[in-house]
């Protein structure tokens, strides 16, 4: 166990000190922070805070101080003018950014005119006036009716089985699991690539021959897997922290995000499925690295293996139309596709408990099997160094007793 811990510690420190890792881990969060900052600055600084005027010839605005939406973040002052001439003069003097004209026949025609000088007011400003006008029109209605009309339409999307719901107030309920699945896949593939490169490089520079004299293949592969699992978790933490901080900040400055709620119910699924899925990937990458003579060839094979993890994304349309289709259930149970399929289905349906349990057992068993297989193939590659490992030799090596050439762990 001590040797395994030392290998894990060495692998972790070696990877996190690489410039490529630092660029990948910190480059993306910095890019997202910069992008979010630019969006907020553009949203806040470009908003014209000058008053918005109106001329009410129809006599429908009977409560000038009425606030339609108390939580509105725009808060552009509204200024009433007795006639259009004064409003036009204020607009020409740049005292207001625009003004609305409600003609005498407004109640029958429902037509209003908007006058501005150079640029049309921001949509948030015009929406605020629309809410202000709506609040005046329904001021005489009962409280229940007034509140319902003020809130407007709330669109709810129900899953095919009717057990899961997503509303326009919380679109992240459907989209967040999907994009989280892709993020986890990128993290797994990138970190798994580090392991593939490490194994092949150490074979090429003969470092592996020195290591194997004091470590068993099981300890060596297990230590590398644990170390790179910690690397992947570090990468996810570095990517996730800016998101967790940035979403509340964005909600404060961007009104359309204020009502969003992060769907936390799938975090347990991630916590349960990410470790075995990553270990499964690590085992496959070690097995590939042990059978190829150079990194480039290993990367070509690894790119094909990575396709096994993203197959569910090809069936995105089916996920929304029929999330409980037999094909998707099969992909949920298949070890390499289980994580992304689960996350894609999680936002649109309720997955039966037996599928969750069976899927987790299968991916966990596959993870253990992949590490065992990787250790055996790695040992076989070291015993036959310089020789090409054919599929026949690999199968024979996996079927041979562990005591045939030394123990694996």
XYZ file of C-alpha atoms in Angstrom, residues 1-403:
403
model
C 0.000 0.000 0.000
C 2.879 2.374 0.775
C 4.390 1.812 -2.672
C 1.021 2.416 -4.307
C 0.674 5.685 -2.383
C 4.148 6.810 -3.413
C 3.419 6.069 -7.073
C 0.115 7.957 -6.828
C 1.803 10.946 -5.200
C 4.590 10.991 -7.781
C 2.143 10.721 -10.704
C -0.092 13.461 -9.322
C 2.749 15.939 -8.768
C 4.314 15.138 -12.129
C 1.090 15.830 -14.015
C -0.067 18.953 -12.160
C 3.312 20.624 -12.727
C 3.130 20.253 -16.496
C 2.573 23.449 -18.451
C -0.033 21.748 -20.633
C -2.035 20.723 -17.566
C -1.842 24.182 -16.018
C -2.923 25.741 -19.303
C -5.863 23.349 -19.626
C -6.979 23.615 -16.007
C -6.627 27.346 -15.497
C -7.022 28.525 -19.079
C -10.655 27.486 -19.401
C -11.826 29.025 -16.074
C -9.975 32.252 -16.860
C -11.590 32.332 -20.294
C -15.051 31.769 -18.787
C -14.450 34.427 -16.122
C -13.289 36.915 -18.754
C -16.265 36.108 -20.982
C -18.727 36.449 -18.095
C -17.107 39.711 -17.009
C -17.394 41.125 -20.525
C -21.064 40.110 -20.725
C -21.846 41.737 -17.384
C -19.937 44.921 -18.256
C -21.632 45.188 -21.631
C -25.029 44.567 -20.043
C -24.538 47.117 -17.257
C -22.526 49.835 -19.047
C -24.498 49.818 -22.300
C -27.819 50.268 -20.511
C -29.023 53.862 -20.921
C -30.174 55.034 -17.494
C -31.791 58.255 -18.730
C -35.528 58.533 -18.066
C -38.084 57.077 -20.437
C -40.949 59.463 -21.189
C -44.556 58.815 -22.097
C -47.574 60.802 -23.239
C -50.880 59.291 -22.106
C -53.623 60.660 -24.346
C -55.799 57.620 -23.574
C -55.895 58.243 -19.833
C -55.039 54.659 -18.943
C -52.067 55.366 -16.651
C -53.852 56.249 -13.435
C -51.090 55.150 -11.055
C -47.833 56.832 -12.224
C -45.884 55.533 -9.239
C -46.973 51.917 -9.649
C -44.123 49.366 -9.716
C -45.078 46.346 -11.758
C -42.159 44.061 -10.903
C -40.453 44.928 -7.591
C -37.456 42.703 -8.377
C -36.698 44.403 -11.706
C -33.000 45.227 -12.109
C -33.481 47.892 -14.774
C -35.121 50.726 -12.810
C -35.124 53.384 -15.542
C -37.155 56.397 -14.327
C -40.461 56.933 -16.139
C -41.433 60.544 -16.781
C -44.938 61.680 -17.798
C -45.520 64.589 -20.225
C -48.868 66.364 -20.713
C -48.494 66.603 -24.497
C -46.333 65.348 -27.333
C -44.659 68.725 -27.940
C -43.036 68.778 -24.506
C -41.983 65.170 -24.821
C -40.431 65.909 -28.212
C -38.582 68.892 -26.764
C -37.217 66.749 -23.911
C -36.067 64.129 -26.411
C -34.342 66.780 -28.547
C -32.588 68.126 -25.457
C -31.358 64.577 -24.613
C -33.198 64.703 -21.270
C -34.857 61.382 -22.038
C -33.742 58.452 -24.174
C -37.177 57.989 -25.808
C -40.871 58.433 -25.184
C -44.044 56.458 -25.771
C -47.204 57.971 -27.206
C -50.453 56.326 -26.139
C -53.097 57.729 -28.542
C -56.654 58.462 -27.459
C -57.873 55.326 -29.220
C -55.341 53.075 -27.493
C -57.909 50.871 -25.719
C -59.549 49.973 -29.020
C -56.510 49.918 -31.293
C -53.930 48.691 -28.708
C -51.299 50.529 -30.726
C -48.555 52.676 -29.212
C -45.784 54.706 -30.827
C -42.176 54.811 -29.644
C -40.014 57.817 -30.538
C -36.245 57.857 -30.042
C -33.343 59.894 -31.384
C -30.410 57.745 -32.479
C -30.717 54.331 -30.907
C -33.734 52.339 -29.852
C -33.894 51.753 -26.076
C -32.685 48.442 -24.753
C -35.238 45.644 -24.675
C -35.048 45.579 -20.870
C -36.134 49.232 -20.817
C -39.050 48.722 -23.192
C -40.066 45.575 -21.305
C -40.131 47.556 -18.080
C -42.470 50.140 -19.603
C -44.675 47.349 -20.945
C -44.896 45.893 -17.443
C -45.648 49.363 -16.047
C -48.443 49.852 -18.583
C -49.828 46.386 -17.948
C -49.848 47.004 -14.201
C -51.934 50.164 -14.708
C -54.392 48.426 -17.011
C -55.095 45.671 -14.485
C -54.890 47.811 -11.349
C -58.640 47.507 -10.777
C -58.626 43.717 -10.974
C -58.661 41.442 -7.863
C -55.288 40.658 -6.344
C -55.256 37.050 -7.604
C -56.019 38.090 -11.187
C -53.566 41.006 -11.048
C -50.727 38.834 -9.771
C -51.373 36.170 -12.383
C -51.424 38.670 -15.245
C -48.293 40.395 -13.969
C -46.320 37.158 -13.800
C -47.273 36.304 -17.375
C -47.049 32.885 -19.012
C -45.016 30.140 -17.367
C -44.084 27.392 -19.804
C -43.503 23.968 -18.291
C -42.017 21.059 -20.202
C -42.923 17.609 -18.876
C -40.981 14.445 -19.517
C -42.496 11.693 -21.654
C -43.529 9.742 -18.556
C -44.865 12.848 -16.828
C -42.589 12.417 -13.802
C -40.078 15.213 -14.448
C -40.747 18.868 -15.204
C -38.705 21.819 -16.416
C -40.005 25.369 -16.641
C -38.853 28.481 -18.470
C -37.781 29.798 -15.060
C -35.352 26.932 -14.659
C -34.011 25.711 -18.026
C -30.882 24.358 -16.318
C -32.902 21.361 -15.110
C -32.603 19.847 -18.602
C -29.455 21.449 -19.993
C -27.160 21.230 -16.950
C -26.980 17.393 -16.777
C -26.234 17.197 -20.506
C -23.408 19.743 -20.476
C -22.069 18.308 -17.218
C -21.806 14.923 -18.911
C -19.777 16.410 -21.754
C -17.530 18.232 -19.280
C -16.872 14.993 -17.408
C -16.082 13.227 -20.670
C -13.549 15.890 -21.649
C -11.945 15.638 -18.219
C -11.749 11.856 -18.426
C -10.372 11.797 -21.972
C -7.777 14.506 -21.299
C -6.526 12.933 -18.071
C -6.656 9.443 -19.560
C -4.449 10.752 -22.347
C -1.873 11.753 -19.736
C -1.787 8.163 -18.494
C -1.433 6.756 -22.005
C 1.462 9.111 -22.750
C 3.136 8.378 -19.407
C 3.081 4.617 -19.951
C 4.424 4.804 -23.506
C 7.097 7.393 -22.617
C 8.360 5.315 -19.699
C 8.513 2.278 -21.950
C 10.509 4.199 -24.557
C 13.062 5.632 -22.125
C 13.338 2.314 -20.252
C 12.254 3.890 -16.952
C 9.639 1.180 -16.650
C 12.274 -1.529 -16.424
C 13.723 0.155 -13.348
C 10.335 0.614 -11.722
C 9.180 -2.931 -12.307
C 12.155 -4.332 -10.357
C 10.768 -2.842 -7.130
C 7.018 -2.729 -7.861
C 4.453 -5.243 -8.970
C 2.388 -4.346 -12.054
C -0.683 -4.049 -9.840
C 0.988 -1.533 -7.526
C 2.378 0.463 -10.424
C -0.851 0.625 -12.418
C -2.980 1.117 -9.302
C -0.790 3.984 -8.104
C -0.876 5.702 -11.470
C -4.655 5.306 -11.611
C -5.164 6.776 -8.145
C -2.822 9.645 -8.878
C -4.509 10.519 -12.154
C -7.939 10.198 -10.577
C -6.853 12.934 -8.182
C -5.581 14.915 -11.182
C -9.014 14.635 -12.807
C -10.763 15.704 -9.592
C -8.406 18.689 -9.346
C -9.248 19.609 -12.910
C -13.002 19.357 -12.267
C -12.694 21.429 -9.089
C -10.754 24.125 -10.951
C -13.403 24.170 -13.684
C -16.389 23.976 -11.370
C -15.390 26.602 -8.811
C -15.652 29.583 -11.202
C -19.042 28.301 -12.323
C -20.325 28.034 -8.754
C -19.074 31.548 -8.044
C -20.042 33.022 -11.405
C -23.664 31.876 -11.521
C -24.767 33.826 -8.394
C -22.866 36.883 -9.645
C -24.486 36.633 -13.069
C -27.907 36.209 -11.470
C -27.391 39.526 -9.679
C -26.548 41.466 -12.843
C -28.552 39.622 -15.519
C -32.295 39.621 -14.747
C -33.080 36.708 -17.081
C -30.894 34.452 -14.931
C -32.322 35.568 -11.607
C -34.960 32.826 -11.482
C -32.656 29.976 -12.501
C -32.013 27.176 -10.079
C -29.139 24.742 -10.369
C -30.483 21.142 -10.402
C -28.397 19.581 -7.659
C -30.171 16.211 -7.632
C -27.786 14.657 -10.164
C -24.627 15.456 -8.158
C -24.952 12.164 -6.294
C -25.017 10.345 -9.621
C -21.804 12.097 -10.644
C -20.136 11.271 -7.328
C -21.043 7.586 -7.702
C -20.273 7.147 -11.393
C -17.272 9.352 -12.056
C -14.631 7.322 -10.108
C -15.419 3.912 -11.672
C -15.827 5.457 -15.125
C -12.452 7.145 -14.832
C -10.809 3.963 -13.525
C -12.296 2.082 -16.473
C -10.798 4.657 -18.830
C -7.446 4.467 -17.057
C -7.345 0.703 -17.426
C -8.086 0.930 -21.140
C -5.418 3.606 -21.647
C -2.775 1.580 -19.781
C -3.662 -1.487 -21.839
C -3.289 0.536 -25.036
C -0.027 2.081 -23.846
C 1.379 -1.361 -23.024
C 0.665 -2.725 -26.501
C 1.894 0.116 -28.738
C 5.526 1.115 -29.380
C 4.973 4.889 -29.662
C 2.655 7.600 -28.357
C 1.221 8.613 -31.737
C -0.035 5.117 -32.461
C -1.516 4.899 -28.983
C -3.341 8.198 -29.411
C -4.909 6.975 -32.632
C -6.254 3.878 -30.916
C -7.336 5.921 -27.888
C -9.364 8.270 -30.104
C -11.355 5.270 -31.300
C -11.868 4.087 -27.728
C -13.105 7.551 -26.730
C -15.915 7.186 -29.254
C -17.334 4.450 -27.033
C -17.920 7.085 -24.354
C -19.684 9.682 -26.513
C -22.008 7.359 -28.447
C -25.034 8.615 -26.408
C -24.640 12.129 -27.845
C -25.534 10.730 -31.273
C -28.990 9.886 -29.928
C -29.844 13.252 -28.389
C -33.085 13.507 -30.373
C -34.179 10.106 -29.103
C -33.403 11.202 -25.533
C -35.971 14.012 -25.769
C -38.566 12.021 -27.711
C -38.351 8.653 -25.965
C -35.926 8.740 -23.007
C -36.906 5.239 -21.882
C -36.320 3.597 -25.262
C -34.661 0.145 -25.123
C -31.590 1.506 -26.932
C -31.061 4.182 -24.270
C -31.631 1.667 -21.491
C -28.951 -0.498 -23.097
C -26.553 2.450 -23.293
C -27.322 3.181 -19.627
C -26.237 -0.316 -18.670
C -23.194 -0.461 -20.964
C -20.127 0.547 -18.877
C -18.481 3.069 -21.215
C -21.709 4.888 -22.096
C -23.489 4.686 -18.751
C -22.378 8.042 -17.256
C -23.237 10.320 -20.187
C -26.456 8.422 -20.959
C -27.611 8.712 -17.361
C -26.939 12.430 -17.249
C -28.684 13.008 -20.573
C -31.752 11.042 -19.468
C -31.697 12.527 -15.958
C -33.045 15.878 -17.117
C -36.018 14.492 -19.049
C -37.188 11.370 -17.250
C -37.075 9.468 -13.958
C -34.655 6.555 -14.255
C -35.801 3.395 -12.409
C -33.718 2.470 -9.405
C -32.867 -0.975 -10.791
C -31.245 0.624 -13.852
C -29.176 2.924 -11.634
C -28.036 0.063 -9.394
C -27.331 -2.408 -12.192
C -25.534 0.210 -14.262
C -23.312 1.211 -11.340
C -22.481 -2.427 -10.562
C -21.567 -3.088 -14.195
C -19.349 -0.017 -14.562
C -17.679 -0.727 -11.193
C -17.015 -4.356 -12.123
C -15.683 -3.221 -15.504
C -13.394 -0.724 -13.797
C -11.901 -3.414 -11.588
C -11.599 -5.728 -14.567
C -9.891 -3.067 -16.669
C -7.214 -2.485 -14.026
C -6.629 -6.235 -13.712
C -6.442 -6.538 -17.488
C -4.137 -3.512 -17.762
C -1.756 -4.948 -15.183
C -1.597 -8.302 -16.983
C -1.097 -6.715 -20.425
C 1.499 -4.334 -19.010
C 3.444 -7.208 -17.438
C 3.214 -9.150 -20.705
C 4.522 -6.149 -22.616
C 7.499 -5.845 -20.262
C 8.309 -9.554 -20.541
C 8.192 -9.343 -24.332
C 9.863 -5.931 -24.661
C 10.729 -5.099 -28.243
C 8.250 -7.632 -29.620
C 4.935 -6.720 -31.160
C 2.018 -7.705 -28.952
C -0.566 -9.375 -31.140
C -4.150 -9.949 -30.113
C -3.442 -13.665 -29.840
C -0.582 -13.059 -27.388
C -2.697 -10.651 -25.351
C -5.554 -13.148 -25.055
C -3.115 -15.914 -24.115
C -1.506 -13.668 -21.504
C -4.872 -12.805 -19.940
C -5.866 -16.474 -19.781
C -2.548 -17.601 -18.296
C -2.418 -18.095 -14.478
C -0.934 -15.191 -12.555
C 1.759 -17.432 -11.101
